[in-house]
Each structure stands twice: as structure tokens, then as C-alpha cells.
Amino acid sequence: MVRCMHRTNIYLTEGQQRALDARARATGTSRSAVLRAVLDEALATSIERDDDEVVLAFGELADRYLEVADALFADDPDLRIDR
């Protein structure tokens, strides 16, 4: 698989650099590969958390308007909400 890479410079504290180097050695990979993996995980977790928050918000809205929905769709068997 060919990936298009963009060079990015970042500033790390000495502790961050030591930890990064240690993880790279432990995994037998480069600093860059470790950073990409950490970023991928952090960004995916953030997106999943955002998705969960949206689902929760819609669930709360649905609960709030359940009686309205029941009344709107009560006369149509295809749309009726059965619990």
C-alpha cells in the first residue's frame, strides 16, 4: 500500500522524546511510526466518543417526544410505535 505522507515538525519535551524512543525500540519501529499509531488511536477514540454523544443526544430527544410520535403515528399500522 502506498501512502502519501506529509512532513510535520513537532517540539517534544525531553521526557516525551525518551518515552517515544523507548516505545520505538520496544516495538522495533521508528519514532514516526509510533507517532502515527498514537495519533490514529487518539483520533479514532475522539471520533467514536463524538458519535456516542450524538447517539445519546438523539436518544434523549426521542424519549422527550415519544408521546408526540405515538399520537402522530397511532392510526397508521406501518408507522405505529409498538413497545
C-alpha positions as a printed Julia matrix, in Angstrom:
83×3 Matrix{Float64}:
   0.0    0.0    0.0
   1.36   3.4   -0.97
   0.63   6.22   1.45
   1.02   9.89   0.78
   2.99  11.32   3.67
   3.43  14.93   4.7
   6.35  16.06   6.78
   5.42  17.71  10.08
   7.79  19.09  12.68
   6.82  18.99  16.34
   8.54  20.01  19.55
   8.79  17.4   22.3
   9.9   17.66  25.88
  12.89  15.56  26.85
  10.59  13.16  28.68
   8.34  12.78  25.66
  11.31  12.12  23.41
  12.72   9.5   25.79
   9.33   7.77  26.04
   8.89   7.89  22.28
  12.35   6.43  21.7
  11.69   3.69  24.27
   8.42   2.71  22.62
  10.02   2.72  19.17
  12.8    0.43  20.42
  10.32  -1.85  22.2
   8.18  -2.21  19.09
  11.1   -2.38  16.69
   9.86   0.56  14.67
  10.61   4.23  14.08
   9.6    7.33  16.04
   7.4    8.36  13.13
   5.57   5.03  13.06
   4.94   5.25  16.8
   3.64   8.81  16.49
   1.34   7.87  13.61
  -0.06   4.94  15.6
  -0.63   7.11  18.68
  -2.33   9.79  16.57
  -4.5    7.24  14.76
  -5.67   5.78  18.07
  -6.31   9.18  19.66
  -8.22  10.49  16.66
 -10.31   7.31  16.3
 -11.2    7.41  20.0
 -12.23  11.04  19.68
 -14.47  10.28  16.7
 -16.08   7.31  18.46
 -16.73   9.46  21.54
 -18.32  12.16  19.36
 -20.52   9.53  17.66
 -21.62   8.16  21.04
 -22.54  11.66  22.19
 -24.67  12.19  19.06
 -26.47   8.87  19.56
 -27.13   9.74  23.2
 -28.49  13.17  22.25
 -30.85  11.66  19.67
 -31.98   9.08  22.2
 -32.8   11.83  24.68
 -34.75  13.7   22.01
 -36.65  10.57  21.04
 -37.59   9.95  24.68
 -38.74  13.52  25.07
 -41.03  13.35  22.03
 -42.2    9.75  22.37
 -45.77  10.74  23.27
 -45.95  13.1   20.28
 -44.68  10.36  17.96
 -47.19   7.88  19.4
 -50.05  10.29  18.69
 -48.83  11.11  15.18
 -48.42   7.53  14.06
 -51.11   5.75  16.1
 -53.55   5.48  13.18
 -51.0    4.02  10.72
 -50.07   0.39  11.46
 -46.87   0.7    9.4
 -45.61   3.62  11.45
 -47.09   2.8   14.85
 -44.58   2.51  17.67
 -45.07  -0.83  19.42
 -43.46  -1.3   22.78
